PDB file of N, CA and C in Angstrom:
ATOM      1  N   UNK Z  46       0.832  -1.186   0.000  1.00  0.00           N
ATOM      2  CA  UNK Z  46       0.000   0.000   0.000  1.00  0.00           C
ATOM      3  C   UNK Z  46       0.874   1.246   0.000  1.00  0.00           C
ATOM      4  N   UNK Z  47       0.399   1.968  -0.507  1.00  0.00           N
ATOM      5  CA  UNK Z  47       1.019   3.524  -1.163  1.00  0.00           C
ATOM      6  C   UNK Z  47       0.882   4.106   0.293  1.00  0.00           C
ATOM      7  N   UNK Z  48       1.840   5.273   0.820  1.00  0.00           N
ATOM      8  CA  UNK Z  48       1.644   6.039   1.872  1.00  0.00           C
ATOM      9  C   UNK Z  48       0.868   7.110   1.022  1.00  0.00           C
ATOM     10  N   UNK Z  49      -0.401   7.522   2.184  1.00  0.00           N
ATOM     11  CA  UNK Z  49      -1.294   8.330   2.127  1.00  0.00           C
ATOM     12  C   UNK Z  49      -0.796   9.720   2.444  1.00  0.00           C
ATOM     13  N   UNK Z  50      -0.576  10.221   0.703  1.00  0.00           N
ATOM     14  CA  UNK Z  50       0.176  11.703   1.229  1.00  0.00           C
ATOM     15  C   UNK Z  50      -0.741  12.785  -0.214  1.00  0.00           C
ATOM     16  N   UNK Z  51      -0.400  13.883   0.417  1.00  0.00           N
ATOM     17  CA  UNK Z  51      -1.080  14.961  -0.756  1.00  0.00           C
ATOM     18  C   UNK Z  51      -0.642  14.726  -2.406  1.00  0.00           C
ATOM     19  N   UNK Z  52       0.355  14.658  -2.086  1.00  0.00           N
ATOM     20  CA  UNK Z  52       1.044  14.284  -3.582  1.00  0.00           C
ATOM     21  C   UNK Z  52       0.505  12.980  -4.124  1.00  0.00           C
ATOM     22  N   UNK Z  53      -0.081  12.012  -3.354  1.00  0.00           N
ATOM     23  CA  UNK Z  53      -0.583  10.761  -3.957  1.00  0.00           C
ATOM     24  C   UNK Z  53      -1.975  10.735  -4.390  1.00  0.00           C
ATOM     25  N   UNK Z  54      -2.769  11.683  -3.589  1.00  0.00           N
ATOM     26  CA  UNK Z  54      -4.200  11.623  -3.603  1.00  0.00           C
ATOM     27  C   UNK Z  54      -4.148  12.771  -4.959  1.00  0.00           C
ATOM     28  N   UNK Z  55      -3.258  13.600  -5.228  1.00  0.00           N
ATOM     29  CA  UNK Z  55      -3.160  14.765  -6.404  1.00  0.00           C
ATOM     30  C   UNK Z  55      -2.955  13.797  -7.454  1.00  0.00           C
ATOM     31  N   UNK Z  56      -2.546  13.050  -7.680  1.00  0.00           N
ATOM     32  CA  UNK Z  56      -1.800  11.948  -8.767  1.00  0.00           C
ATOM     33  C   UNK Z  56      -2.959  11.184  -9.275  1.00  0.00           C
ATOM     34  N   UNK Z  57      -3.600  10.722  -8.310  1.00  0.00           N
ATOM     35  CA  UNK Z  57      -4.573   9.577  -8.320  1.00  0.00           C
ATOM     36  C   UNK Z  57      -6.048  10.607  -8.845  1.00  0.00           C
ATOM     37  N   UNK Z  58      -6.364  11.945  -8.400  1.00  0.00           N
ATOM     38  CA  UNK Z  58      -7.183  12.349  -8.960  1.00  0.00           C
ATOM     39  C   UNK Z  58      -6.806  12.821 -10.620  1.00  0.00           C
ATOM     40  N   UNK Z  59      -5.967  13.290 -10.986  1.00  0.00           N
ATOM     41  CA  UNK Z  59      -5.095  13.723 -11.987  1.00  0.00           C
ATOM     42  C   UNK Z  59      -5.767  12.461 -12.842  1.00  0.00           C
ATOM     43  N   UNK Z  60      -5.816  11.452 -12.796  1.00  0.00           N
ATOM     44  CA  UNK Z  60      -5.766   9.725 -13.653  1.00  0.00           C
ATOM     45  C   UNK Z  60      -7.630   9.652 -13.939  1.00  0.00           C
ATOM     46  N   UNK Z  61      -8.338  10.329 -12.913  1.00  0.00           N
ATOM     47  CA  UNK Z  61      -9.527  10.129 -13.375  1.00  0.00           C
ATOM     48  C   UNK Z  61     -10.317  10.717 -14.610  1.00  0.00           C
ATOM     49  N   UNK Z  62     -10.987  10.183 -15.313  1.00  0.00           N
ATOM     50  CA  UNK Z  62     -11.930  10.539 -16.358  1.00  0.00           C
ATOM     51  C   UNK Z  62     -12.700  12.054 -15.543  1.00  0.00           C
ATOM     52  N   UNK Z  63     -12.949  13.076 -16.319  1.00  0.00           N
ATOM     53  CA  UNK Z  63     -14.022  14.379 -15.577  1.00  0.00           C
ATOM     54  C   UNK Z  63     -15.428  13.355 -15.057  1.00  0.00           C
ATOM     55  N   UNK Z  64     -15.463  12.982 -15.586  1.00  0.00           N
ATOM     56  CA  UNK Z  64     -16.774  12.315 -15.165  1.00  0.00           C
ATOM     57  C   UNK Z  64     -16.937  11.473 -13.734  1.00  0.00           C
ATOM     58  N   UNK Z  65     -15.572  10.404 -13.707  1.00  0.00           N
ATOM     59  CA  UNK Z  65     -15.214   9.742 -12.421  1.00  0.00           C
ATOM     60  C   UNK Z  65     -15.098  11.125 -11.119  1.00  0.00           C
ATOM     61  N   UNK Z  66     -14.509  11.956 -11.707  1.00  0.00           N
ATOM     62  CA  UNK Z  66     -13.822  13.034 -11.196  1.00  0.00           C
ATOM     63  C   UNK Z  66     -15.003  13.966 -10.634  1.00  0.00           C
ATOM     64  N   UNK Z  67     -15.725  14.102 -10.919  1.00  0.00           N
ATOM     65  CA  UNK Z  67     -16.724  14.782 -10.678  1.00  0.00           C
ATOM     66  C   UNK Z  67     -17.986  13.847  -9.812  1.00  0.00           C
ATOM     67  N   UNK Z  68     -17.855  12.757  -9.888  1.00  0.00           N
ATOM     68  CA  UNK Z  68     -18.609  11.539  -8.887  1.00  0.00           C
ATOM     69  C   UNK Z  68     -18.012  11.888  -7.448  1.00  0.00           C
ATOM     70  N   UNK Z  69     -16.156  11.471  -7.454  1.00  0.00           N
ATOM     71  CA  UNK Z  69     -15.782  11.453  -6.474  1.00  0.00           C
ATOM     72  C   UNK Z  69     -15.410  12.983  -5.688  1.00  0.00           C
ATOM     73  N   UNK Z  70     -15.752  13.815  -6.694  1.00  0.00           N
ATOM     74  CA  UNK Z  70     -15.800  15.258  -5.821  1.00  0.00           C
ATOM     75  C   UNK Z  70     -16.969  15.339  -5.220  1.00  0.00           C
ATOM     76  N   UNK Z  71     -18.059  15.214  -5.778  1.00  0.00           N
ATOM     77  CA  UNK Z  71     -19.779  15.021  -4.810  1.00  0.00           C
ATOM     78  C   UNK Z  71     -19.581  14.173  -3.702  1.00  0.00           C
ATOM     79  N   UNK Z  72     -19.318  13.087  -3.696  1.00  0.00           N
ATOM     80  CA  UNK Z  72     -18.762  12.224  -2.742  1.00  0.00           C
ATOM     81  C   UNK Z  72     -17.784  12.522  -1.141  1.00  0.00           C
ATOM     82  N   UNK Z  73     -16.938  13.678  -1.684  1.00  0.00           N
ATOM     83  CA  UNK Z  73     -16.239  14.224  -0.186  1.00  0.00           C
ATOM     84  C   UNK Z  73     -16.378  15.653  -0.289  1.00  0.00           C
ATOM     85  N   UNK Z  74     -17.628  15.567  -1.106  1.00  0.00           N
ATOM     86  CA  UNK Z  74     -18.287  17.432  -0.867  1.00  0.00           C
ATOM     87  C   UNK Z  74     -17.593  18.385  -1.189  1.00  0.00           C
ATOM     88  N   UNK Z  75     -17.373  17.959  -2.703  1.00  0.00           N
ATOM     89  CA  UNK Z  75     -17.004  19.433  -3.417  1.00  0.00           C
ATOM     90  C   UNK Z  75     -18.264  20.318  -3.699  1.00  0.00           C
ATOM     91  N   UNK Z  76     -18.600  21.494  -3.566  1.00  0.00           N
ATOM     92  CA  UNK Z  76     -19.750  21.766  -3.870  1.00  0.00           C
ATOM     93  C   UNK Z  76     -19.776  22.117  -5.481  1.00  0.00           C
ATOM     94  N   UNK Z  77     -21.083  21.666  -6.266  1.00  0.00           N
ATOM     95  CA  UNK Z  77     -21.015  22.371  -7.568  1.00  0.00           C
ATOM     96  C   UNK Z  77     -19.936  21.514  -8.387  1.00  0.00           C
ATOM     97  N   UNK Z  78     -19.817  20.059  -7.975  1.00  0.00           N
ATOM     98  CA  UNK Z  78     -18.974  19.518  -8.977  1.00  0.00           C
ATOM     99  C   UNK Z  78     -18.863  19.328 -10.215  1.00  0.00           C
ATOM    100  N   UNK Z  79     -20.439  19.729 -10.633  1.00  0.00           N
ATOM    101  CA  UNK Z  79     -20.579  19.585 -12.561  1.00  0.00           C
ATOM    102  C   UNK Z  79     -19.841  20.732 -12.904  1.00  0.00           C
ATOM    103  N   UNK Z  80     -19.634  21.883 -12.047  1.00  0.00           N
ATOM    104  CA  UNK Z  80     -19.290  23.006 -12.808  1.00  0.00           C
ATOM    105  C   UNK Z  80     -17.852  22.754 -12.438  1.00  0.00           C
ATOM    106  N   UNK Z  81     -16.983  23.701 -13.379  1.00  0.00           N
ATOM    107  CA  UNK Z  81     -16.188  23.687 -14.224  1.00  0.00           C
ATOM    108  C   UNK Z  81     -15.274  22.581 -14.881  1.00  0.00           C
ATOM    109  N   UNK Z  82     -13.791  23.211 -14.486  1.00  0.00           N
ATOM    110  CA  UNK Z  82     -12.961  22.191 -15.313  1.00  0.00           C
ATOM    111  C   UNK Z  82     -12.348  20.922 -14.508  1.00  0.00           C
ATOM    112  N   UNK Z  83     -11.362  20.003 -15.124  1.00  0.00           N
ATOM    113  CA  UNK Z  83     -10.765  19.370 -14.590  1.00  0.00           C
ATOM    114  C   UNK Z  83      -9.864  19.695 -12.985  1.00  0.00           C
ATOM    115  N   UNK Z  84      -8.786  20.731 -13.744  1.00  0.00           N
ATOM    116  CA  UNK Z  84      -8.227  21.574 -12.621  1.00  0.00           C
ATOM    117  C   UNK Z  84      -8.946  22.366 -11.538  1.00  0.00           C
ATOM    118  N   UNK Z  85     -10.234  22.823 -11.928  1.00  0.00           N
ATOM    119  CA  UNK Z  85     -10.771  23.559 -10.750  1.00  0.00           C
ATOM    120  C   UNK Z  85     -11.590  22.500  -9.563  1.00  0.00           C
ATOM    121  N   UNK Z  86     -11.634  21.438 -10.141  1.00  0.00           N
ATOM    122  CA  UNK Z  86     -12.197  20.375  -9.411  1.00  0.00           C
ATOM    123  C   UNK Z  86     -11.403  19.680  -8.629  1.00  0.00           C
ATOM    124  N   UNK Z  87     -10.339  19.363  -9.090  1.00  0.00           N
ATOM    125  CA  UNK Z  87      -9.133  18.495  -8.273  1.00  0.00           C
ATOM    126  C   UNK Z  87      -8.997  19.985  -7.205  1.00  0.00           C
ATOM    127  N   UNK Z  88      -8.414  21.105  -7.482  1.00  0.00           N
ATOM    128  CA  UNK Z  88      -8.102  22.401  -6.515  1.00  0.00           C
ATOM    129  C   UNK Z  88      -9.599  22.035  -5.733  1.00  0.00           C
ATOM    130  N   UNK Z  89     -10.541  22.159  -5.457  1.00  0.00           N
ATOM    131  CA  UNK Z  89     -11.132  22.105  -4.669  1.00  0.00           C
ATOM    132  C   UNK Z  89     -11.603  20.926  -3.708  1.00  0.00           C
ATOM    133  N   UNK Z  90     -11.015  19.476  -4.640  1.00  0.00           N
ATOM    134  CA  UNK Z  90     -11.177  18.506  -3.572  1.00  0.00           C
ATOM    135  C   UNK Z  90      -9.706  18.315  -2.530  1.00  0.00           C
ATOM    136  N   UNK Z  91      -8.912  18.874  -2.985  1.00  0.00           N
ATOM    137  CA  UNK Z  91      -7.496  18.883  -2.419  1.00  0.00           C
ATOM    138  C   UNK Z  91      -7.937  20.323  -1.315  1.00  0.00           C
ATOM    139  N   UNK Z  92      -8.685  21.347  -1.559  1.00  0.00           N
ATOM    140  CA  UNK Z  92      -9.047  22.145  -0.454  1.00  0.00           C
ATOM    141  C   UNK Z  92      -9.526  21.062   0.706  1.00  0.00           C
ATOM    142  N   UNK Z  93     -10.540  20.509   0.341  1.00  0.00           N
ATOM    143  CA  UNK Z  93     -11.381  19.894   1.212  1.00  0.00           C
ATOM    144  C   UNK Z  93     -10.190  19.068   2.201  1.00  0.00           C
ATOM    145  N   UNK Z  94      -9.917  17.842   1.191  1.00  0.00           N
ATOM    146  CA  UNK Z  94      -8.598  17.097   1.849  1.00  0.00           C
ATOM    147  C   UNK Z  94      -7.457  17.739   3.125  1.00  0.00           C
ATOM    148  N   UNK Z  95      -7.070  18.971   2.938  1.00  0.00           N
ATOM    149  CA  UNK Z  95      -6.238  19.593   3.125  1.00  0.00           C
ATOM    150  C   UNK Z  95      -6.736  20.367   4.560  1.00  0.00           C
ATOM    151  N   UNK Z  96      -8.269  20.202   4.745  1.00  0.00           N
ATOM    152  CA  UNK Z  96      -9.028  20.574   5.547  1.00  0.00           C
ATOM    153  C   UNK Z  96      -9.270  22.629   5.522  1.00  0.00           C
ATOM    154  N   UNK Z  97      -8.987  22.901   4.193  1.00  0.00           N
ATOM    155  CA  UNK Z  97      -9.059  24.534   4.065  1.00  0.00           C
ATOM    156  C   UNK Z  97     -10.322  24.722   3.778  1.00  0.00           C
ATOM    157  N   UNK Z  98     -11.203  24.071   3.130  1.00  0.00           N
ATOM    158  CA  UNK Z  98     -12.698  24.017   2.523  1.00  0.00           C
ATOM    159  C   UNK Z  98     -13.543  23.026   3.617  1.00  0.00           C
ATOM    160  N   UNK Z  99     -14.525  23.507   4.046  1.00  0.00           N
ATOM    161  CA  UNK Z  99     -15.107  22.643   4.374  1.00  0.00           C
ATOM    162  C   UNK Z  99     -16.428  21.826   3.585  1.00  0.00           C
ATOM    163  N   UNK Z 100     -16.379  20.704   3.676  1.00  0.00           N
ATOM    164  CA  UNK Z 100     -17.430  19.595   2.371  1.00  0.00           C
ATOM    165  C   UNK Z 100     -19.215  20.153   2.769  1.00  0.00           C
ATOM    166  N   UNK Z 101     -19.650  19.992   1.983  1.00  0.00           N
ATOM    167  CA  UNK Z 101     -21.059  19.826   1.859  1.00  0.00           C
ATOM    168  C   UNK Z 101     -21.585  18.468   1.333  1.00  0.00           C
ATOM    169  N   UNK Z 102     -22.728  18.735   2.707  1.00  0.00           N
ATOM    170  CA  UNK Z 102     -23.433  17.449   2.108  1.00  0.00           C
ATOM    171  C   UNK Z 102     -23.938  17.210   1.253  1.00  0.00           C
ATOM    172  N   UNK Z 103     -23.701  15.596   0.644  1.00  0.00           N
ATOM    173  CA  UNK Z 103     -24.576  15.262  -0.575  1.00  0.00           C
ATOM    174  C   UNK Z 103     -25.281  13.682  -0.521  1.00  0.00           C
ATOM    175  N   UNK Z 104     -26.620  14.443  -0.754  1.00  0.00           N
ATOM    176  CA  UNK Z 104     -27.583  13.197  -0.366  1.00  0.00           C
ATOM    177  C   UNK Z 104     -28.189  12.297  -1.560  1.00  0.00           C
ATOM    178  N   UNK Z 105     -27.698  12.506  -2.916  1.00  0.00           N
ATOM    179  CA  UNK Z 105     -28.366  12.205  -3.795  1.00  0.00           C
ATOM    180  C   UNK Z 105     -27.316  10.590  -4.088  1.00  0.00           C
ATOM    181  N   UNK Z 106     -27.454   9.324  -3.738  1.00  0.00           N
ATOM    182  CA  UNK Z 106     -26.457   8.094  -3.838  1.00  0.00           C
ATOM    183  C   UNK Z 106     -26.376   8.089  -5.362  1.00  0.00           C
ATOM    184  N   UNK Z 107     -27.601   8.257  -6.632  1.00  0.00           N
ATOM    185  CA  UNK Z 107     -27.351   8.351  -7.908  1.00  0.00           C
ATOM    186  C   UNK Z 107     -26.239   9.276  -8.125  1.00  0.00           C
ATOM    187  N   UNK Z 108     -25.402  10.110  -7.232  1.00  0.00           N
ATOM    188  CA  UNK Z 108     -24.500  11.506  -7.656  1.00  0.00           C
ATOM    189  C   UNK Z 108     -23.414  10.768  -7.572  1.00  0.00           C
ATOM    190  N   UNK Z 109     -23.379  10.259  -7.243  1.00  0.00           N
ATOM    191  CA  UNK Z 109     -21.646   9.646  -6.484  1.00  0.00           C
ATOM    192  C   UNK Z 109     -21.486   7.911  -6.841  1.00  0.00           C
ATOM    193  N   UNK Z 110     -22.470   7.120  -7.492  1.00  0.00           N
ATOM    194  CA  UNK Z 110     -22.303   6.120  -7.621  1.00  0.00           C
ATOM    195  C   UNK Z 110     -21.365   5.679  -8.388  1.00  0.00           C
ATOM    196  N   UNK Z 111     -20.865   6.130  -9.244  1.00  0.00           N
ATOM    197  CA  UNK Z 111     -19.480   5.931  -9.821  1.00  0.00           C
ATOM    198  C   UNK Z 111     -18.014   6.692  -9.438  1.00  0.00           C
ATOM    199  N   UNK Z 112     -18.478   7.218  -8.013  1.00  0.00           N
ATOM    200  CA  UNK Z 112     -16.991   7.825  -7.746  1.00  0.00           C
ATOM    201  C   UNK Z 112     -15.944   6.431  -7.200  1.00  0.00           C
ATOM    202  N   UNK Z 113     -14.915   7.106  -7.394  1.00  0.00           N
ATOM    203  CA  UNK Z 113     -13.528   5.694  -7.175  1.00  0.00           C
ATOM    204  C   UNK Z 113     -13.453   5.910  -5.259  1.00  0.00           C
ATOM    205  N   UNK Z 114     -14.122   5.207  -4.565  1.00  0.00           N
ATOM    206  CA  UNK Z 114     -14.759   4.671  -3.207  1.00  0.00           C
ATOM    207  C   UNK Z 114     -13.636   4.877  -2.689  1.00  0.00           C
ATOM    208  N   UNK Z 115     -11.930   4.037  -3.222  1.00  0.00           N
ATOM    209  CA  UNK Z 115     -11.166   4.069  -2.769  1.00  0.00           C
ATOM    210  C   UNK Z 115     -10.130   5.390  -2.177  1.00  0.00           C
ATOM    211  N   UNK Z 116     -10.540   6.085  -3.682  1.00  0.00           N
ATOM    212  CA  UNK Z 116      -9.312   7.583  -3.163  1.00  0.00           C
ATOM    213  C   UNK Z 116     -10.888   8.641  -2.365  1.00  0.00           C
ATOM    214  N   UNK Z 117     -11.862   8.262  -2.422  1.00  0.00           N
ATOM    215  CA  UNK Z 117     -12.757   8.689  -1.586  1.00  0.00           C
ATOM    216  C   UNK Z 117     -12.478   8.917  -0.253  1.00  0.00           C
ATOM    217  N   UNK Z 118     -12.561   7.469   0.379  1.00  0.00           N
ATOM    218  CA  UNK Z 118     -12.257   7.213   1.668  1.00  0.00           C
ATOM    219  C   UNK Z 118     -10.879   7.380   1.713  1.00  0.00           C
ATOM    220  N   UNK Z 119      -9.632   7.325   1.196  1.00  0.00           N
ATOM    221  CA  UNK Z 119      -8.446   8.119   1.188  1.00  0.00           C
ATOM    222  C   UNK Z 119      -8.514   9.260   1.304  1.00  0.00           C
ATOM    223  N   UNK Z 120      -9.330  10.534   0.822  1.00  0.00           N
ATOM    224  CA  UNK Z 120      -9.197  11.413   0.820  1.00  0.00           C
ATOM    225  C   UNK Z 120      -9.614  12.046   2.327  1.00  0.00           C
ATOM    226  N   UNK Z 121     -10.641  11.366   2.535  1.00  0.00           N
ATOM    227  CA  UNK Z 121     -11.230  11.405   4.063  1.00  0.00           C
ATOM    228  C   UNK Z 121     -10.225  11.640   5.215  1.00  0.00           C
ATOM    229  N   UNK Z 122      -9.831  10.029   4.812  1.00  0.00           N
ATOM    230  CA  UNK Z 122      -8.954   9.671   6.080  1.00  0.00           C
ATOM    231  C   UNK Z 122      -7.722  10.642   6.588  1.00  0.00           C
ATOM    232  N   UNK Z 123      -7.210  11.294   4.830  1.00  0.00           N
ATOM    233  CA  UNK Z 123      -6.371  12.207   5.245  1.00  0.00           C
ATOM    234  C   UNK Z 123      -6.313  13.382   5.554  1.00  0.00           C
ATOM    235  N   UNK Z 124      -7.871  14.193   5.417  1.00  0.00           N
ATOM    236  CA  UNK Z 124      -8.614  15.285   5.990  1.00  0.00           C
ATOM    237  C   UNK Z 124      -8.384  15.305   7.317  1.00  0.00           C
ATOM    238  N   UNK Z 125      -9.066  13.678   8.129  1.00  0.00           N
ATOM    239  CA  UNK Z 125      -9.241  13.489   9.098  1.00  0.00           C
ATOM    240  C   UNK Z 125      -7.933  13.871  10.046  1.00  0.00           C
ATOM    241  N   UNK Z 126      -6.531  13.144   9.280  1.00  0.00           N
ATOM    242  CA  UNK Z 126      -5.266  13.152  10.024  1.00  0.00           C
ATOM    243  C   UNK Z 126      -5.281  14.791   9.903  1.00  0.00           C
ATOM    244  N   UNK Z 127      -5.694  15.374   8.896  1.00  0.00           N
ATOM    245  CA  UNK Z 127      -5.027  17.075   9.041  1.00  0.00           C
ATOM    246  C   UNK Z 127      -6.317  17.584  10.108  1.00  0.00           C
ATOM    247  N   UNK Z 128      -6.817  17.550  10.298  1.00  0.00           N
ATOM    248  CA  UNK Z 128      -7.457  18.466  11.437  1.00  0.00           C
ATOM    249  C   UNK Z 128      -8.258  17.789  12.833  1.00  0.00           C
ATOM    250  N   UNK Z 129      -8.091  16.205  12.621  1.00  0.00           N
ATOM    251  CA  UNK Z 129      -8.954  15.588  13.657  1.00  0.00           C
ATOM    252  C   UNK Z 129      -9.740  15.561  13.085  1.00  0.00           C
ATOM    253  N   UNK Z 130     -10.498  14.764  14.346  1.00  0.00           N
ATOM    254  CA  UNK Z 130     -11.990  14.172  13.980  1.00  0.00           C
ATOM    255  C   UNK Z 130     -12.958  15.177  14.848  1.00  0.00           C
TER     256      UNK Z 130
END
């Protein structure tokens, strides 16, 4: 297993399709993930991650059903280490 670091979770979003990319931003509450680009989407889930943004909820399970679960809950976990629980 890969160590869980900013530079890995940046890499791993970088590899997704906009579409995957935009699942797994709804998913750890990017707000407004249909809108814009590639880059403005990764910058704002790496806010979240980074714990500078805080997520909004999203209740719709059809929104997020194709986000990648894995760098999901990665992204979480490493929110979690930057500011607590």
């Amino acid at each position: 297993m890969q160590e869980l670091t900013i530079e890995n979770i940046e890499a791993r979003l970088e590899q997704l399709t906009i579409f995957k990319l935009r699942q797994t931003a709804r998913a750890v509450g990017v707000a407004h993930a249909a809108a814009g680009n590639k880059a403005d989407i990764r910058r704002k889930v790496i806010a979240i991650a980074n714990g500078i943004a805080k997520p909004v909820p999203f209740e719709n399970p059809a929104g997020t059903q194709f986000a990648d679960e894995e760098l999901v809950k990665d992204i979480l976990t490493f929110r979690e280490s930057k500011i607590g629980k």
